Short mmCIF file of C-alpha atoms in Angstrom, two decimals:
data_model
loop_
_atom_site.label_atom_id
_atom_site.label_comp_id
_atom_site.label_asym_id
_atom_site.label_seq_id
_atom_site.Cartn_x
_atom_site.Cartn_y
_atom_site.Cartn_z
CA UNK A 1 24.25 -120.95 137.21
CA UNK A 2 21.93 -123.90 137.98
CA UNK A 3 19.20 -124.63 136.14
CA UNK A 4 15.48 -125.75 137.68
CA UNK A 5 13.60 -128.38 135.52
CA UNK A 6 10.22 -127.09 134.04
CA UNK A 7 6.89 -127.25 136.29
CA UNK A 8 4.07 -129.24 135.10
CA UNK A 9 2.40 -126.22 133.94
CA UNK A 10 5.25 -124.82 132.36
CA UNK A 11 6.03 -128.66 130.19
CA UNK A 12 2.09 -128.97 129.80
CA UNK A 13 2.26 -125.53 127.79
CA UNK A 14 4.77 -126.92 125.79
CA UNK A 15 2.86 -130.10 125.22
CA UNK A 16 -0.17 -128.28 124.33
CA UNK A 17 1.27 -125.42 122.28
CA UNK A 18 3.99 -127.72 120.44
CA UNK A 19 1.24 -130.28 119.52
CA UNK A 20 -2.01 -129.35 119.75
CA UNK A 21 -2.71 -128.67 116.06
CA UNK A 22 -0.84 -132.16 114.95
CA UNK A 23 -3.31 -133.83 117.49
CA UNK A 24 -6.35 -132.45 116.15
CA UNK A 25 -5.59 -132.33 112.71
CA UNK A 26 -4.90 -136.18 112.98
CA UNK A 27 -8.14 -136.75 115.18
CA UNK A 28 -10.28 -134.75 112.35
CA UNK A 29 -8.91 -136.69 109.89
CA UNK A 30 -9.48 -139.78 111.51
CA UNK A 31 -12.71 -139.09 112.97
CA UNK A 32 -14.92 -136.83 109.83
CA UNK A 33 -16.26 -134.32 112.02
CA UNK A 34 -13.85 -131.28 113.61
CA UNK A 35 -15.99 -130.86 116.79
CA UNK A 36 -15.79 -134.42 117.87
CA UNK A 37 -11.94 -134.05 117.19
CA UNK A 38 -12.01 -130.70 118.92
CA UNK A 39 -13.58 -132.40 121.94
CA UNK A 40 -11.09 -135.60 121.74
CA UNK A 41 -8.38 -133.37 121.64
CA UNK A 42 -9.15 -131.24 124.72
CA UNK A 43 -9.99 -134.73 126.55
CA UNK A 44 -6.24 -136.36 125.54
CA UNK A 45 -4.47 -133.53 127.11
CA UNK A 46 -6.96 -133.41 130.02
CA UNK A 47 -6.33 -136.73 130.83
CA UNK A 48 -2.68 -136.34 130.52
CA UNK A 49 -2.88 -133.28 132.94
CA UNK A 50 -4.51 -135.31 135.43
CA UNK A 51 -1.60 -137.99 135.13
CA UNK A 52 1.05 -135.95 135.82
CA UNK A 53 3.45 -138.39 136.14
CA UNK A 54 2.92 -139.29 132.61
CA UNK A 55 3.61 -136.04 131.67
CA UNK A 56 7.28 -136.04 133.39
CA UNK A 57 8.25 -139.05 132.18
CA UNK A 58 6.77 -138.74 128.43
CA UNK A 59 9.83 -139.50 125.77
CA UNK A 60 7.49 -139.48 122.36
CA UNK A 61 4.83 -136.60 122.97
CA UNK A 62 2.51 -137.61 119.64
CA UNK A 63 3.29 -141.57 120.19
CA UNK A 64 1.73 -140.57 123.67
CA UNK A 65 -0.93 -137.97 122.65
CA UNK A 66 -1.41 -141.36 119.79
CA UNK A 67 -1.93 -143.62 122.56
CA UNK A 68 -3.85 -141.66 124.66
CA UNK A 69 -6.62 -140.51 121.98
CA UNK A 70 -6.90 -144.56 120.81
CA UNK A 71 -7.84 -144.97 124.21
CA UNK A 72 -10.48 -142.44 124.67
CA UNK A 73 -12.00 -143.52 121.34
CA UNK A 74 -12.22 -146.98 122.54
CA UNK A 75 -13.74 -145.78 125.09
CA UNK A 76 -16.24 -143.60 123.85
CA UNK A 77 -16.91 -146.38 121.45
CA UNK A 78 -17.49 -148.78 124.02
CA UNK A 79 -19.92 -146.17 125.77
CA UNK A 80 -21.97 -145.71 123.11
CA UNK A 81 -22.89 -149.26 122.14
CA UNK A 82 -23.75 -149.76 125.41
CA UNK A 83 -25.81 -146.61 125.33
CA UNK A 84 -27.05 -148.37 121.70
CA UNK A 85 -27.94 -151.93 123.70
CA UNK A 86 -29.72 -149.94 126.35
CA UNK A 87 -32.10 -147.82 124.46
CA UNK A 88 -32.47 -150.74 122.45
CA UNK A 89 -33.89 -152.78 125.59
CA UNK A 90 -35.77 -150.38 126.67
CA UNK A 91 -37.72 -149.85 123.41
CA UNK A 92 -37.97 -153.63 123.45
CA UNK A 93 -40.32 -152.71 126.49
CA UNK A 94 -42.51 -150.50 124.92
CA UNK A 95 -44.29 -147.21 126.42
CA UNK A 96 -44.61 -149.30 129.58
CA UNK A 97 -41.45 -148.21 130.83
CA UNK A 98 -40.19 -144.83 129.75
CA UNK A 99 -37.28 -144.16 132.04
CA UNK A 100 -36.23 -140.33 132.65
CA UNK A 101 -32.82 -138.75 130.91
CA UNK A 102 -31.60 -139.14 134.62
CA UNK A 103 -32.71 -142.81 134.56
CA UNK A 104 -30.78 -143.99 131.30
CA UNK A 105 -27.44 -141.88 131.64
CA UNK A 106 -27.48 -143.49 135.30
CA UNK A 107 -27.90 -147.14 133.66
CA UNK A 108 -25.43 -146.25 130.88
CA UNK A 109 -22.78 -145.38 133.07
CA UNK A 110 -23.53 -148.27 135.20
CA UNK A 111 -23.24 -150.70 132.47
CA UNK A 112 -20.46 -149.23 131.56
CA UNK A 113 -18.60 -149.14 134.64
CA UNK A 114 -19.29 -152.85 134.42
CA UNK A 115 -17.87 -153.02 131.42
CA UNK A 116 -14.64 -152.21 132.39
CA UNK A 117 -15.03 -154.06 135.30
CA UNK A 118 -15.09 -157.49 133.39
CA UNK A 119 -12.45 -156.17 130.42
CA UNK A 120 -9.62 -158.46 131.57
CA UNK A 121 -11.72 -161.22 132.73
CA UNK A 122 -11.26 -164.75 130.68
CA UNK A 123 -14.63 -165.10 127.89
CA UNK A 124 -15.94 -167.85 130.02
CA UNK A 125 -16.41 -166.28 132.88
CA UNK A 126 -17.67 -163.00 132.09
CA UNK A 127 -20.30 -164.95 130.08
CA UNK A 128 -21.06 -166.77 132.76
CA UNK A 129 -21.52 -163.74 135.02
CA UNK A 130 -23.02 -161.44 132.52
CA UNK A 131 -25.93 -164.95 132.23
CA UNK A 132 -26.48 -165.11 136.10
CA UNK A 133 -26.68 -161.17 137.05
CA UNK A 134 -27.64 -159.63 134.14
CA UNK A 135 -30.11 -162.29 132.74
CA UNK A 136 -30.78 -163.82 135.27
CA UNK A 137 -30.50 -167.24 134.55
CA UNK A 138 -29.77 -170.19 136.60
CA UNK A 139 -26.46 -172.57 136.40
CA UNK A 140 -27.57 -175.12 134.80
CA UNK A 141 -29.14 -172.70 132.31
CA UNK A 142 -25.62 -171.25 131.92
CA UNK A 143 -23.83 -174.41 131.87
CA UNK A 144 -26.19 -175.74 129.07
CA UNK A 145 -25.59 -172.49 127.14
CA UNK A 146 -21.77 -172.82 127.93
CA UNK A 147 -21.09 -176.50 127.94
CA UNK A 148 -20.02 -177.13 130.68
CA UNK A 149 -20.80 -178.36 134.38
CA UNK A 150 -22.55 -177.06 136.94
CA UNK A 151 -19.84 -177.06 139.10
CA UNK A 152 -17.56 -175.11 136.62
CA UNK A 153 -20.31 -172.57 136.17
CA UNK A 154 -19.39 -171.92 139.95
CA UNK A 155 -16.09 -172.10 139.16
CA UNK A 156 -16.53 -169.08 136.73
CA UNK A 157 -18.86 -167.06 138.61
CA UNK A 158 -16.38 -167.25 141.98
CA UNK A 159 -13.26 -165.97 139.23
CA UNK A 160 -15.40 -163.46 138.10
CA UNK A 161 -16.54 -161.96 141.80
CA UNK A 162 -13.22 -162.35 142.78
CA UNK A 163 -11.87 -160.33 139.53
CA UNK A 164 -14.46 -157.67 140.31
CA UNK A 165 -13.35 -157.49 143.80
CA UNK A 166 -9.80 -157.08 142.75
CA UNK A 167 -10.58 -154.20 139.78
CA UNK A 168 -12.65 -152.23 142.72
CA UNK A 169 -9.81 -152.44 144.66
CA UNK A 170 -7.90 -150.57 142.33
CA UNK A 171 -10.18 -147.73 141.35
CA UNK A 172 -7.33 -146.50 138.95
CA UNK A 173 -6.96 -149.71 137.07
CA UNK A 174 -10.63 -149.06 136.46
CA UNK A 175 -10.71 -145.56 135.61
CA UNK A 176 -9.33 -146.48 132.21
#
């Protein structure tokens, strides 16, 4: 009699069943508010449906499900300041500029998506980059500001195009 190894939906059943209510009791605890850990929980095992490899190979389920969930917490932490800095700016502006709903989540998730573009850049250089695109500023602005040359502000800026480059390449490494 030979037995066939599970199918993805029959080990992500098991996942979900054996530890759904471990995950989100440990997310409400953590997080105050039993809709937000609702929501966190449903996104942890969504994600680790979508990686299904992940899901064959997974030796600790709650170290995983752990891991996972610190992640998307980062994450949506790191969204919302952004969000924060945004709406900030633009109240900066005034009633000048009132940008739609449509017009801020775009931003947001631009910003954001730059973000974690420039995560495993060196400080330097995503300073200097985040100076000349975002603010605008010239090099020797940036080197005065950084303390350095000229020539190593162009240093920086040419590490940091070519680490964008290389994290667009991958759209995975940048999906999080």
């Amino acid at each position: 009699m030979s037995s066939t190894p599970p199918s993805i939906t029959q080990r992500m059943t098991a996942l979900y069943s054996d530890h759904h209510g471990w995950l989100f009791a440990w997310l409400r605890k953590k997080l105050g508010c039993p809709h937000e850990a609702a929501d966190l929980a449903q996104d942890t095992f969504m994600r680790i449906l979508n990686s299904r490899d992940a899901l064959l190979q997974m030796q600790e389920p709650r170290a995983y499900l752990t891991t996972t969930a610190k992640h998307l917490l980062l994450n949506q932490a790191r969204r919302r300041a952004i969000e924060e800095a945004y709406l900030a700016g633009v109240m900066a502006l005034g009633e000048q500029y009132a940008p739609s709903a449509e017009q801020v989540r775009a931003a947001v998730e631009a910003l954001e998506q730059i973000s974690l573009v420039l995560q495993g850049l060196a400080h330097k250089p995503r300073q200097a980059f985040l100076m000349r695109y975002l603010d605008g500023m010239a090099h020797a602005e940036i080197a005065a500001q950084l303390q350095v040359s000229t020539k190593m502000v162009q240093k920086y800026l040419v590490q940091a195009l070519l680490h964008c480059h290389a994290a667009l390449a991958e759209p995975a490494k940048v999906a999080g």
